[in-house]
mmCIF file with all atom_site columns, C-alpha atoms and ligand atoms in Angstrom:
data_model
loop_
_atom_site.group_PDB
_atom_site.id
_atom_site.type_symbol
_atom_site.label_atom_id
_atom_site.label_alt_id
_atom_site.label_comp_id
_atom_site.label_asym_id
_atom_site.label_entity_id
_atom_site.label_seq_id
_atom_site.pdbx_PDB_ins_code
_atom_site.Cartn_x
_atom_site.Cartn_y
_atom_site.Cartn_z
_atom_site.occupancy
_atom_site.B_iso_or_equiv
_atom_site.pdbx_formal_charge
_atom_site.auth_seq_id
_atom_site.auth_comp_id
_atom_site.auth_asym_id
_atom_site.auth_atom_id
_atom_site.pdbx_PDB_model_num
ATOM   1   C CA  . LEU A 1 1   ? 58.281 139.129 21.994 1.00 0.00 ? 1   LEU A CA  1
ATOM   2   C CA  . ARG A 1 2   ? 57.864 135.444 21.436 1.00 0.00 ? 2   ARG A CA  1
ATOM   3   C CA  . LEU A 1 3   ? 61.060 133.869 22.196 1.00 0.00 ? 3   LEU A CA  1
ATOM   4   C CA  . LYS A 1 4   ? 60.520 130.458 20.784 1.00 0.00 ? 4   LYS A CA  1
ATOM   5   C CA  . SER A 1 5   ? 64.165 129.534 19.457 1.00 0.00 ? 5   SER A CA  1
ATOM   6   C CA  . PRO A 1 6   ? 67.615 130.707 19.009 1.00 0.00 ? 6   PRO A CA  1
ATOM   7   C CA  . ALA A 1 7   ? 67.058 131.275 15.365 1.00 0.00 ? 7   ALA A CA  1
ATOM   8   C CA  . GLN A 1 8   ? 63.655 133.298 15.830 1.00 0.00 ? 8   GLN A CA  1
ATOM   9   C CA  . LYS A 1 9   ? 65.241 135.244 18.383 1.00 0.00 ? 9   LYS A CA  1
ATOM   10  C CA  . GLY A 1 10  ? 68.055 135.967 16.349 1.00 0.00 ? 10  GLY A CA  1
ATOM   11  C CA  . LYS A 1 11  ? 66.369 137.677 13.686 1.00 0.00 ? 11  LYS A CA  1
ATOM   12  C CA  . MET A 1 12  ? 63.599 139.314 16.021 1.00 0.00 ? 12  MET A CA  1
ATOM   13  C CA  . LYS A 1 13  ? 62.923 142.856 16.424 1.00 0.00 ? 13  LYS A CA  1
ATOM   14  C CA  . LEU A 1 14  ? 62.387 143.235 19.830 1.00 0.00 ? 14  LEU A CA  1
ATOM   15  C CA  . ASP A 1 15  ? 59.842 146.457 18.897 1.00 0.00 ? 15  ASP A CA  1
ATOM   16  C CA  . LYS A 1 16  ? 57.751 146.891 22.371 1.00 0.00 ? 16  LYS A CA  1
ATOM   17  C CA  . VAL A 1 17  ? 61.114 147.506 24.090 1.00 0.00 ? 17  VAL A CA  1
ATOM   18  C CA  . TYR A 1 18  ? 62.733 150.335 25.060 1.00 0.00 ? 18  TYR A CA  1
ATOM   19  C CA  . MET A 1 19  ? 65.700 151.293 27.563 1.00 0.00 ? 19  MET A CA  1
ATOM   20  C CA  . ALA A 1 20  ? 66.124 154.531 28.796 1.00 0.00 ? 20  ALA A CA  1
ATOM   21  C CA  . LEU A 1 21  ? 69.262 156.192 30.595 1.00 0.00 ? 21  LEU A CA  1
ATOM   22  C CA  . LEU A 1 22  ? 68.342 158.657 33.278 1.00 0.00 ? 22  LEU A CA  1
ATOM   23  C CA  . HIS A 1 23  ? 70.508 161.608 34.639 1.00 0.00 ? 23  HIS A CA  1
ATOM   24  C CA  . HIS A 1 24  ? 67.497 162.089 37.681 1.00 0.00 ? 24  HIS A CA  1
ATOM   25  C CA  . PRO A 1 25  ? 67.092 161.159 40.572 1.00 0.00 ? 25  PRO A CA  1
ATOM   26  C CA  . VAL A 1 26  ? 70.324 159.632 41.063 1.00 0.00 ? 26  VAL A CA  1
ATOM   27  C CA  . TYR A 1 27  ? 72.736 159.848 44.117 1.00 0.00 ? 27  TYR A CA  1
ATOM   28  C CA  . ASN A 1 28  ? 76.133 161.778 43.901 1.00 0.00 ? 28  ASN A CA  1
ATOM   29  C CA  . LYS A 1 29  ? 79.420 160.393 45.883 1.00 0.00 ? 29  LYS A CA  1
ATOM   30  C CA  . SER A 1 30  ? 78.018 161.894 49.261 1.00 0.00 ? 30  SER A CA  1
ATOM   31  C CA  . GLY A 1 31  ? 74.071 159.783 48.582 1.00 0.00 ? 31  GLY A CA  1
ATOM   32  C CA  . GLU A 1 32  ? 72.898 163.146 48.174 1.00 0.00 ? 32  GLU A CA  1
ATOM   33  C CA  . VAL A 1 33  ? 69.842 163.298 44.959 1.00 0.00 ? 33  VAL A CA  1
ATOM   34  C CA  . VAL A 1 34  ? 71.267 164.903 41.848 1.00 0.00 ? 34  VAL A CA  1
ATOM   35  C CA  . ALA A 1 35  ? 70.727 165.616 38.088 1.00 0.00 ? 35  ALA A CA  1
ATOM   36  C CA  . SER A 1 36  ? 74.142 164.256 36.581 1.00 0.00 ? 36  SER A CA  1
ATOM   37  C CA  . ALA A 1 37  ? 76.038 165.148 33.632 1.00 0.00 ? 37  ALA A CA  1
ATOM   38  C CA  . ILE A 1 38  ? 75.592 163.629 30.220 1.00 0.00 ? 38  ILE A CA  1
ATOM   39  C CA  . THR A 1 39  ? 78.487 161.204 29.450 1.00 0.00 ? 39  THR A CA  1
ATOM   40  C CA  . ASN A 1 40  ? 79.738 161.376 25.852 1.00 0.00 ? 40  ASN A CA  1
ATOM   41  C CA  . HIS A 1 41  ? 80.261 157.481 25.959 1.00 0.00 ? 41  HIS A CA  1
ATOM   42  C CA  . ASP A 1 42  ? 77.331 156.585 27.489 1.00 0.00 ? 42  ASP A CA  1
ATOM   43  C CA  . LEU A 1 43  ? 75.447 157.989 24.472 1.00 0.00 ? 43  LEU A CA  1
ATOM   44  C CA  . HIS A 1 44  ? 77.344 155.790 21.895 1.00 0.00 ? 44  HIS A CA  1
ATOM   45  C CA  . ASP A 1 45  ? 77.702 152.594 23.521 1.00 0.00 ? 45  ASP A CA  1
ATOM   46  C CA  . LEU A 1 46  ? 74.533 152.337 24.455 1.00 0.00 ? 46  LEU A CA  1
ATOM   47  C CA  . ALA A 1 47  ? 72.914 153.316 21.452 1.00 0.00 ? 47  ALA A CA  1
ATOM   48  C CA  . ARG A 1 48  ? 74.824 150.753 19.421 1.00 0.00 ? 48  ARG A CA  1
ATOM   49  C CA  . LEU A 1 49  ? 73.799 148.627 21.899 1.00 0.00 ? 49  LEU A CA  1
ATOM   50  C CA  . CYS A 1 50  ? 70.155 148.974 21.596 1.00 0.00 ? 50  CYS A CA  1
ATOM   51  C CA  . ALA A 1 51  ? 70.996 148.752 17.550 1.00 0.00 ? 51  ALA A CA  1
ATOM   52  C CA  . THR A 1 52  ? 72.618 145.213 18.325 1.00 0.00 ? 52  THR A CA  1
ATOM   53  C CA  . TYR A 1 53  ? 69.548 143.973 20.087 1.00 0.00 ? 53  TYR A CA  1
ATOM   54  C CA  . GLY A 1 54  ? 67.050 145.463 18.026 1.00 0.00 ? 54  GLY A CA  1
ATOM   55  C CA  . LEU A 1 55  ? 65.393 147.804 20.606 1.00 0.00 ? 55  LEU A CA  1
ATOM   56  C CA  . ALA A 1 56  ? 62.597 149.926 19.893 1.00 0.00 ? 56  ALA A CA  1
ATOM   57  C CA  . GLY A 1 57  ? 64.477 152.780 21.003 1.00 0.00 ? 57  GLY A CA  1
ATOM   58  C CA  . TYR A 1 58  ? 66.862 154.627 23.573 1.00 0.00 ? 58  TYR A CA  1
ATOM   59  C CA  . PHE A 1 59  ? 65.991 157.729 25.781 1.00 0.00 ? 59  PHE A CA  1
ATOM   60  C CA  . VAL A 1 60  ? 68.404 159.959 26.728 1.00 0.00 ? 60  VAL A CA  1
ATOM   61  C CA  . VAL A 1 61  ? 66.871 161.557 29.974 1.00 0.00 ? 61  VAL A CA  1
ATOM   62  C CA  . ASN A 1 62  ? 68.236 164.780 32.007 1.00 0.00 ? 62  ASN A CA  1
ATOM   63  C CA  . PRO A 1 63  ? 66.178 167.666 33.375 1.00 0.00 ? 63  PRO A CA  1
ATOM   64  C CA  . LEU A 1 64  ? 69.000 170.254 32.660 1.00 0.00 ? 64  LEU A CA  1
ATOM   65  C CA  . PRO A 1 65  ? 68.018 172.278 29.374 1.00 0.00 ? 65  PRO A CA  1
ATOM   66  C CA  . LEU A 1 66  ? 71.956 172.579 28.474 1.00 0.00 ? 66  LEU A CA  1
ATOM   67  C CA  . GLN A 1 67  ? 73.114 169.306 28.958 1.00 0.00 ? 67  GLN A CA  1
ATOM   68  C CA  . ARG A 1 68  ? 70.114 168.373 27.038 1.00 0.00 ? 68  ARG A CA  1
ATOM   69  C CA  . LYS A 1 69  ? 71.382 170.779 24.565 1.00 0.00 ? 69  LYS A CA  1
ATOM   70  C CA  . LEU A 1 70  ? 74.906 169.093 24.017 1.00 0.00 ? 70  LEU A CA  1
ATOM   71  C CA  . ALA A 1 71  ? 73.142 165.689 24.084 1.00 0.00 ? 71  ALA A CA  1
ATOM   72  C CA  . GLU A 1 72  ? 71.603 166.621 20.891 1.00 0.00 ? 72  GLU A CA  1
ATOM   73  C CA  . LYS A 1 73  ? 74.013 168.074 19.099 1.00 0.00 ? 73  LYS A CA  1
ATOM   74  C CA  . LEU A 1 74  ? 76.122 165.343 19.949 1.00 0.00 ? 74  LEU A CA  1
ATOM   75  C CA  . ILE A 1 75  ? 73.436 162.751 18.483 1.00 0.00 ? 75  ILE A CA  1
ATOM   76  C CA  . GLN A 1 76  ? 72.847 165.009 15.603 1.00 0.00 ? 76  GLN A CA  1
ATOM   77  C CA  . HIS A 1 77  ? 76.718 165.536 14.805 1.00 0.00 ? 77  HIS A CA  1
ATOM   78  C CA  . TRP A 1 78  ? 76.318 161.710 13.881 1.00 0.00 ? 78  TRP A CA  1
ATOM   79  C CA  . ILE A 1 79  ? 72.865 161.991 12.226 1.00 0.00 ? 79  ILE A CA  1
ATOM   80  C CA  . THR A 1 80  ? 72.804 164.433 10.181 1.00 0.00 ? 80  THR A CA  1
ATOM   81  C CA  . GLY A 1 81  ? 76.382 166.333 10.682 1.00 0.00 ? 81  GLY A CA  1
ATOM   82  C CA  . PRO A 1 82  ? 79.364 165.461 9.326  1.00 0.00 ? 82  PRO A CA  1
ATOM   83  C CA  . GLY A 1 83  ? 79.614 162.018 11.224 1.00 0.00 ? 83  GLY A CA  1
ATOM   84  C CA  . ALA A 1 84  ? 76.955 160.593 9.514  1.00 0.00 ? 84  ALA A CA  1
ATOM   85  C CA  . ALA A 1 85  ? 79.282 160.407 6.317  1.00 0.00 ? 85  ALA A CA  1
ATOM   86  C CA  . TYR A 1 86  ? 82.211 159.255 8.258  1.00 0.00 ? 86  TYR A CA  1
ATOM   87  C CA  . ASN A 1 87  ? 80.505 156.571 10.587 1.00 0.00 ? 87  ASN A CA  1
ATOM   88  C CA  . PRO A 1 88  ? 77.676 155.209 8.753  1.00 0.00 ? 88  PRO A CA  1
ATOM   89  C CA  . THR A 1 89  ? 77.098 152.581 11.574 1.00 0.00 ? 89  THR A CA  1
ATOM   90  C CA  . ARG A 1 90  ? 77.208 155.039 14.216 1.00 0.00 ? 90  ARG A CA  1
ATOM   91  C CA  . LYS A 1 91  ? 74.767 157.372 12.590 1.00 0.00 ? 91  LYS A CA  1
ATOM   92  C CA  . GLU A 1 92  ? 72.310 153.563 12.501 1.00 0.00 ? 92  GLU A CA  1
ATOM   93  C CA  . ALA A 1 93  ? 72.941 153.516 16.135 1.00 0.00 ? 93  ALA A CA  1
ATOM   94  C CA  . PHE A 1 94  ? 72.008 157.473 16.943 1.00 0.00 ? 94  PHE A CA  1
ATOM   95  C CA  . GLN A 1 95  ? 68.974 157.474 14.975 1.00 0.00 ? 95  GLN A CA  1
ATOM   96  C CA  . LEU A 1 96  ? 67.161 155.009 17.948 1.00 0.00 ? 96  LEU A CA  1
ATOM   97  C CA  . ALA A 1 97  ? 68.628 157.962 20.449 1.00 0.00 ? 97  ALA A CA  1
ATOM   98  C CA  . ARG A 1 98  ? 65.812 160.554 21.400 1.00 0.00 ? 98  ARG A CA  1
ATOM   99  C CA  . VAL A 1 99  ? 66.824 163.223 24.243 1.00 0.00 ? 99  VAL A CA  1
ATOM   100 C CA  . ALA A 1 100 ? 64.287 163.849 26.626 1.00 0.00 ? 100 ALA A CA  1
ATOM   101 C CA  . ALA A 1 101 ? 63.386 166.294 29.935 1.00 0.00 ? 101 ALA A CA  1
ATOM   102 C CA  . ASP A 1 102 ? 61.774 163.804 32.193 1.00 0.00 ? 102 ASP A CA  1
ATOM   103 C CA  . LEU A 1 103 ? 60.998 160.282 32.520 1.00 0.00 ? 103 LEU A CA  1
ATOM   104 C CA  . GLU A 1 104 ? 56.893 161.097 32.424 1.00 0.00 ? 104 GLU A CA  1
ATOM   105 C CA  . GLY A 1 105 ? 57.373 162.550 28.390 1.00 0.00 ? 105 GLY A CA  1
ATOM   106 C CA  . VAL A 1 106 ? 58.909 159.502 27.622 1.00 0.00 ? 106 VAL A CA  1
ATOM   107 C CA  . LYS A 1 107 ? 56.240 157.215 29.355 1.00 0.00 ? 107 LYS A CA  1
ATOM   108 C CA  . GLY A 1 108 ? 53.873 159.552 27.141 1.00 0.00 ? 108 GLY A CA  1
ATOM   109 C CA  . LEU A 1 109 ? 55.652 159.068 24.130 1.00 0.00 ? 109 LEU A CA  1
ATOM   110 C CA  . ILE A 1 110 ? 55.757 155.199 23.862 1.00 0.00 ? 110 ILE A CA  1
ATOM   111 C CA  . ARG A 1 111 ? 52.423 154.466 24.799 1.00 0.00 ? 111 ARG A CA  1
ATOM   112 C CA  . GLU A 1 112 ? 51.777 156.824 21.995 1.00 0.00 ? 112 GLU A CA  1
ATOM   113 C CA  . GLU A 1 113 ? 53.739 155.285 19.556 1.00 0.00 ? 113 GLU A CA  1
ATOM   114 C CA  . SER A 1 114 ? 53.531 151.462 20.719 1.00 0.00 ? 114 SER A CA  1
ATOM   115 C CA  . GLY A 1 115 ? 49.296 152.099 21.585 1.00 0.00 ? 115 GLY A CA  1
ATOM   116 C CA  . ARG A 1 116 ? 49.938 149.506 24.179 1.00 0.00 ? 116 ARG A CA  1
ATOM   117 C CA  . ALA A 1 117 ? 50.214 149.725 28.238 1.00 0.00 ? 117 ALA A CA  1
ATOM   118 C CA  . LEU A 1 118 ? 53.822 150.251 29.578 1.00 0.00 ? 118 LEU A CA  1
ATOM   119 C CA  . LYS A 1 119 ? 55.553 148.270 32.254 1.00 0.00 ? 119 LYS A CA  1
ATOM   120 C CA  . LEU A 1 120 ? 58.580 150.179 33.589 1.00 0.00 ? 120 LEU A CA  1
ATOM   121 C CA  . VAL A 1 121 ? 61.892 147.936 34.793 1.00 0.00 ? 121 VAL A CA  1
ATOM   122 C CA  . GLY A 1 122 ? 64.153 149.400 37.135 1.00 0.00 ? 122 GLY A CA  1
ATOM   123 C CA  . THR A 1 123 ? 67.917 148.046 37.438 1.00 0.00 ? 123 THR A CA  1
ATOM   124 C CA  . THR A 1 124 ? 70.216 148.486 40.368 1.00 0.00 ? 124 THR A CA  1
ATOM   125 C CA  . ALA A 1 125 ? 73.802 146.889 41.625 1.00 0.00 ? 125 ALA A CA  1
ATOM   126 C CA  . ARG A 1 126 ? 72.336 146.989 45.019 1.00 0.00 ? 126 ARG A CA  1
ATOM   127 C CA  . ARG A 1 127 ? 69.972 144.233 46.670 1.00 0.00 ? 127 ARG A CA  1
ATOM   128 C CA  . LEU A 1 128 ? 66.807 145.464 47.713 1.00 0.00 ? 128 LEU A CA  1
ATOM   129 C CA  . GLU A 1 129 ? 63.675 143.900 48.749 1.00 0.00 ? 129 GLU A CA  1
ATOM   130 C CA  . ASN A 1 130 ? 61.214 142.505 45.997 1.00 0.00 ? 130 ASN A CA  1
ATOM   131 C CA  . GLN A 1 131 ? 63.744 142.465 43.080 1.00 0.00 ? 131 GLN A CA  1
ATOM   132 C CA  . ILE A 1 132 ? 62.949 140.045 40.158 1.00 0.00 ? 132 ILE A CA  1
ATOM   133 C CA  . SER A 1 133 ? 65.184 137.603 38.441 1.00 0.00 ? 133 SER A CA  1
ATOM   134 C CA  . PHE A 1 134 ? 66.142 137.272 35.302 1.00 0.00 ? 134 PHE A CA  1
ATOM   135 C CA  . PRO A 1 135 ? 64.385 134.274 34.147 1.00 0.00 ? 135 PRO A CA  1
ATOM   136 C CA  . ALA A 1 136 ? 60.831 135.518 35.646 1.00 0.00 ? 136 ALA A CA  1
ATOM   137 C CA  . LEU A 1 137 ? 61.425 138.588 33.776 1.00 0.00 ? 137 LEU A CA  1
ATOM   138 C CA  . ARG A 1 138 ? 61.991 136.796 30.592 1.00 0.00 ? 138 ARG A CA  1
ATOM   139 C CA  . GLU A 1 139 ? 59.118 135.049 30.991 1.00 0.00 ? 139 GLU A CA  1
ATOM   140 C CA  . LYS A 1 140 ? 57.229 138.047 31.674 1.00 0.00 ? 140 LYS A CA  1
ATOM   141 C CA  . MET A 1 141 ? 58.006 139.625 28.810 1.00 0.00 ? 141 MET A CA  1
ATOM   142 C CA  . ASP A 1 142 ? 57.448 136.495 26.350 1.00 0.00 ? 142 ASP A CA  1
ATOM   143 C CA  . ARG A 1 143 ? 53.837 136.151 28.195 1.00 0.00 ? 143 ARG A CA  1
ATOM   144 C CA  . ASP A 1 144 ? 52.725 139.501 27.899 1.00 0.00 ? 144 ASP A CA  1
ATOM   145 C CA  . GLN A 1 145 ? 52.369 140.082 23.962 1.00 0.00 ? 145 GLN A CA  1
ATOM   146 C CA  . ASP A 1 146 ? 49.969 143.273 24.282 1.00 0.00 ? 146 ASP A CA  1
ATOM   147 C CA  . GLN A 1 147 ? 52.726 145.124 26.858 1.00 0.00 ? 147 GLN A CA  1
ATOM   148 C CA  . SER A 1 148 ? 55.530 147.391 26.007 1.00 0.00 ? 148 SER A CA  1
ATOM   149 C CA  . TRP A 1 149 ? 58.462 147.098 28.649 1.00 0.00 ? 149 TRP A CA  1
ATOM   150 C CA  . LEU A 1 150 ? 61.125 150.424 29.468 1.00 0.00 ? 150 LEU A CA  1
ATOM   151 C CA  . ILE A 1 151 ? 64.278 149.369 30.778 1.00 0.00 ? 151 ILE A CA  1
ATOM   152 C CA  . LEU A 1 152 ? 65.679 152.080 33.023 1.00 0.00 ? 152 LEU A CA  1
ATOM   153 C CA  . PHE A 1 153 ? 69.739 152.555 33.504 1.00 0.00 ? 153 PHE A CA  1
ATOM   154 C CA  . GLY A 1 154 ? 70.916 155.021 36.297 1.00 0.00 ? 154 GLY A CA  1
ATOM   155 C CA  . THR A 1 155 ? 74.078 157.270 36.207 1.00 0.00 ? 155 THR A CA  1
ATOM   156 C CA  . GLY A 1 156 ? 76.073 158.864 38.976 1.00 0.00 ? 156 GLY A CA  1
ATOM   157 C CA  . TRP A 1 157 ? 76.109 156.791 41.844 1.00 0.00 ? 157 TRP A CA  1
ATOM   158 C CA  . GLY A 1 158 ? 72.646 155.174 40.900 1.00 0.00 ? 158 GLY A CA  1
ATOM   159 C CA  . LEU A 1 159 ? 69.046 155.233 40.758 1.00 0.00 ? 159 LEU A CA  1
ATOM   160 C CA  . THR A 1 160 ? 67.576 156.401 44.177 1.00 0.00 ? 160 THR A CA  1
ATOM   161 C CA  . ARG A 1 161 ? 66.300 153.669 46.395 1.00 0.00 ? 161 ARG A CA  1
ATOM   162 C CA  . GLU A 1 162 ? 62.789 156.183 46.484 1.00 0.00 ? 162 GLU A CA  1
ATOM   163 C CA  . PHE A 1 163 ? 62.865 156.021 42.793 1.00 0.00 ? 163 PHE A CA  1
ATOM   164 C CA  . LEU A 1 164 ? 62.868 152.208 42.366 1.00 0.00 ? 164 LEU A CA  1
ATOM   165 C CA  . GLU A 1 165 ? 60.694 151.845 45.120 1.00 0.00 ? 165 GLU A CA  1
ATOM   166 C CA  . LYS A 1 166 ? 57.601 154.102 44.047 1.00 0.00 ? 166 LYS A CA  1
ATOM   167 C CA  . GLU A 1 167 ? 58.001 154.267 40.363 1.00 0.00 ? 167 GLU A CA  1
ATOM   168 C CA  . VAL A 1 168 ? 58.836 151.212 38.474 1.00 0.00 ? 168 VAL A CA  1
ATOM   169 C CA  . ASP A 1 169 ? 56.784 147.819 37.930 1.00 0.00 ? 169 ASP A CA  1
ATOM   170 C CA  . TYR A 1 170 ? 59.755 145.440 38.692 1.00 0.00 ? 170 TYR A CA  1
ATOM   171 C CA  . VAL A 1 171 ? 63.484 146.298 40.035 1.00 0.00 ? 171 VAL A CA  1
ATOM   172 C CA  . LEU A 1 172 ? 65.960 143.371 38.358 1.00 0.00 ? 172 LEU A CA  1
ATOM   173 C CA  . GLY A 1 173 ? 68.180 141.597 41.145 1.00 0.00 ? 173 GLY A CA  1
ATOM   174 C CA  . PRO A 1 174 ? 71.647 142.714 40.873 1.00 0.00 ? 174 PRO A CA  1
ATOM   175 C CA  . ILE A 1 175 ? 74.613 140.965 38.726 1.00 0.00 ? 175 ILE A CA  1
ATOM   176 C CA  . MET A 1 176 ? 76.658 139.618 40.893 1.00 0.00 ? 176 MET A CA  1
ATOM   177 C CA  . GLY A 1 177 ? 80.355 138.349 39.845 1.00 0.00 ? 177 GLY A CA  1
ATOM   178 C CA  . ALA A 1 178 ? 82.686 136.276 41.181 1.00 0.00 ? 178 ALA A CA  1
ATOM   179 C CA  . GLY A 1 179 ? 82.618 137.948 44.780 1.00 0.00 ? 179 GLY A CA  1
ATOM   180 C CA  . ASP A 1 180 ? 81.081 140.932 46.504 1.00 0.00 ? 180 ASP A CA  1
ATOM   181 C CA  . TYR A 1 181 ? 82.297 143.636 44.051 1.00 0.00 ? 181 TYR A CA  1
ATOM   182 C CA  . ASN A 1 182 ? 79.653 144.550 40.957 1.00 0.00 ? 182 ASN A CA  1
ATOM   183 C CA  . HIS A 1 183 ? 79.827 147.963 40.803 1.00 0.00 ? 183 HIS A CA  1
ATOM   184 C CA  . LEU A 1 184 ? 79.908 147.689 36.595 1.00 0.00 ? 184 LEU A CA  1
ATOM   185 C CA  . SER A 1 185 ? 79.942 151.149 34.575 1.00 0.00 ? 185 SER A CA  1
ATOM   186 C CA  . VAL A 1 186 ? 76.469 151.827 33.048 1.00 0.00 ? 186 VAL A CA  1
ATOM   187 C CA  . ARG A 1 187 ? 77.486 150.374 29.692 1.00 0.00 ? 187 ARG A CA  1
ATOM   188 C CA  . SER A 1 188 ? 78.866 147.126 31.236 1.00 0.00 ? 188 SER A CA  1
ATOM   189 C CA  . ALA A 1 189 ? 75.573 146.784 33.186 1.00 0.00 ? 189 ALA A CA  1
ATOM   190 C CA  . SER A 1 190 ? 73.158 147.752 30.204 1.00 0.00 ? 190 SER A CA  1
ATOM   191 C CA  . ALA A 1 191 ? 75.197 145.006 28.139 1.00 0.00 ? 191 ALA A CA  1
ATOM   192 C CA  . ILE A 1 192 ? 74.815 141.717 30.061 1.00 0.00 ? 192 ILE A CA  1
ATOM   193 C CA  . ILE A 1 193 ? 71.341 142.863 31.056 1.00 0.00 ? 193 ILE A CA  1
ATOM   194 C CA  . LEU A 1 194 ? 70.097 142.844 27.312 1.00 0.00 ? 194 LEU A CA  1
ATOM   195 C CA  . ASP A 1 195 ? 71.954 139.886 26.577 1.00 0.00 ? 195 ASP A CA  1
ATOM   196 C CA  . ARG A 1 196 ? 70.761 137.794 29.489 1.00 0.00 ? 196 ARG A CA  1
ATOM   197 C CA  . LEU A 1 197 ? 66.921 138.938 28.634 1.00 0.00 ? 197 LEU A CA  1
ATOM   198 C CA  . PHE A 1 198 ? 67.259 138.868 24.717 1.00 0.00 ? 198 PHE A CA  1
ATOM   199 C CA  . SER A 1 199 ? 70.377 136.676 23.608 1.00 0.00 ? 199 SER A CA  1
ATOM   200 C CA  . CYS A 1 200 ? 70.154 134.783 20.309 1.00 0.00 ? 200 CYS A CA  1
ATOM   201 C CA  . GLY A 1 201 ? 72.831 132.411 21.998 1.00 0.00 ? 201 GLY A CA  1
ATOM   202 C CA  . ALA A 1 202 ? 76.269 131.828 20.349 1.00 0.00 ? 202 ALA A CA  1
HETATM 203 N N1  . SAM B 2 .   ? 79.624 156.601 36.839 1.00 0.00 ? 301 SAM B N1  1
HETATM 204 C C1  . SAM B 2 .   ? 79.069 155.304 36.469 1.00 0.00 ? 301 SAM B C1  1
HETATM 205 C C2  . SAM B 2 .   ? 79.162 155.050 35.261 1.00 0.00 ? 301 SAM B C2  1
HETATM 206 O O1  . SAM B 2 .   ? 80.992 155.292 34.427 1.00 0.00 ? 301 SAM B O1  1
HETATM 207 O O2  . SAM B 2 .   ? 78.370 154.168 34.353 1.00 0.00 ? 301 SAM B O2  1
HETATM 208 C C3  . SAM B 2 .   ? 77.604 155.079 36.675 1.00 0.00 ? 301 SAM B C3  1
HETATM 209 C C4  . SAM B 2 .   ? 77.496 154.425 37.459 1.00 0.00 ? 301 SAM B C4  1
HETATM 210 S S1  . SAM B 2 .   ? 75.801 154.075 37.553 1.00 0.00 ? 301 SAM B S1  1
HETATM 211 C C5  . SAM B 2 .   ? 75.763 153.711 39.271 1.00 0.00 ? 301 SAM B C5  1
HETATM 212 C C6  . SAM B 2 .   ? 75.249 152.462 36.519 1.00 0.00 ? 301 SAM B C6  1
HETATM 213 C C7  . SAM B 2 .   ? 74.265 151.777 36.517 1.00 0.00 ? 301 SAM B C7  1
HETATM 214 O O3  . SAM B 2 .   ? 74.256 150.957 36.002 1.00 0.00 ? 301 SAM B O3  1
HETATM 215 C C8  . SAM B 2 .   ? 73.336 151.676 37.764 1.00 0.00 ? 301 SAM B C8  1
HETATM 216 O O4  . SAM B 2 .   ? 72.661 152.725 37.849 1.00 0.00 ? 301 SAM B O4  1
HETATM 217 C C9  . SAM B 2 .   ? 72.443 150.489 37.305 1.00 0.00 ? 301 SAM B C9  1
HETATM 218 O O5  . SAM B 2 .   ? 71.796 150.674 36.474 1.00 0.00 ? 301 SAM B O5  1
HETATM 219 C C10 . SAM B 2 .   ? 73.698 149.576 36.210 1.00 0.00 ? 301 SAM B C10 1
HETATM 220 N N2  . SAM B 2 .   ? 74.420 148.585 36.946 1.00 0.00 ? 301 SAM B N2  1
HETATM 221 C C11 . SAM B 2 .   ? 75.776 148.749 37.618 1.00 0.00 ? 301 SAM B C11 1
HETATM 222 N N3  . SAM B 2 .   ? 75.834 148.077 37.765 1.00 0.00 ? 301 SAM B N3  1
HETATM 223 C C12 . SAM B 2 .   ? 75.077 146.845 38.084 1.00 0.00 ? 301 SAM B C12 1
HETATM 224 C C13 . SAM B 2 .   ? 74.913 145.482 38.271 1.00 0.00 ? 301 SAM B C13 1
HETATM 225 N N4  . SAM B 2 .   ? 75.459 145.270 39.466 1.00 0.00 ? 301 SAM B N4  1
HETATM 226 N N5  . SAM B 2 .   ? 73.754 145.204 38.225 1.00 0.00 ? 301 SAM B N5  1
HETATM 227 C C14 . SAM B 2 .   ? 72.538 145.711 38.183 1.00 0.00 ? 301 SAM B C14 1
HETATM 228 N N6  . SAM B 2 .   ? 72.711 147.056 37.379 1.00 0.00 ? 301 SAM B N6  1
HETATM 229 C C15 . SAM B 2 .   ? 73.886 147.640 37.453 1.00 0.00 ? 301 SAM B C15 1
#
C-alpha cells in the first residue's frame, strides 16, 4: 500500500483494502434504525468501482435472508448465468462481490483471507466529533504496511451515530461541495471517497 509515485499508484493493486455496503444499522426517513432493501444499481456500481481501483473485495451486507438471496441471484446472473457472456466487464467486476449477513462475519473473513489485523473506516454525510481527514487517513494507510482496511458505506438515511461511535476505528469527514448540501447517493460518495484516497491522478 505504499503509494510513492502516480505511476506506481496506477499499477498498484490495493490488496489490503476492502469495502462494504451496509444495510443495517441504518436510519430510515423517520430516524428509526432499520435494515434497508438491496438496490440493484448499488450492487453494479460499487462492484465496478471496486474493480477500477483494484480493491481486494466488496461485501454486500444485509441481515435479511430474502434480501441476501436476491443479491446472490443478481450477482450470480452476471458471473455464472446468461449475463456472463452478455457483459464480460460486468462479470469481472462482480467477481469481487460477496454477500454477507453481518459485519462480524465480514471482519472474520477478511482477517482469515489477509492474515492481517483489520481497521474499519466509517463514512457519513454528517459532521461528527473526531472525524479523520482524507490526507490523515491516506497517510495512515500508507504507513501501516501490515494492516488491512475495510471502508464502510451506508444505505437508507445513513449509518447510525451509535454504530459510527462504537464499531469503527475511524470516521472520515464528510465530502462537502459548494454549500451546505452534501446528501450524495452512495454510488457518488463511494466513488469520490475512493478517488480521494487512491487516485493515481490524471
Ligand atoms: N438511498 C441513498 C442512495 O440512493 O444512495 C442512500 C443514501 S446513504 C445515506 C449514502 C451513503 O453514502 C452514506 O451512508 C455514506 O456512506 C455515503 N455518503 C453520502 N453522502 C456523503 C458525504 N457527503 N460524505 C461522505 N459520505 C457520504
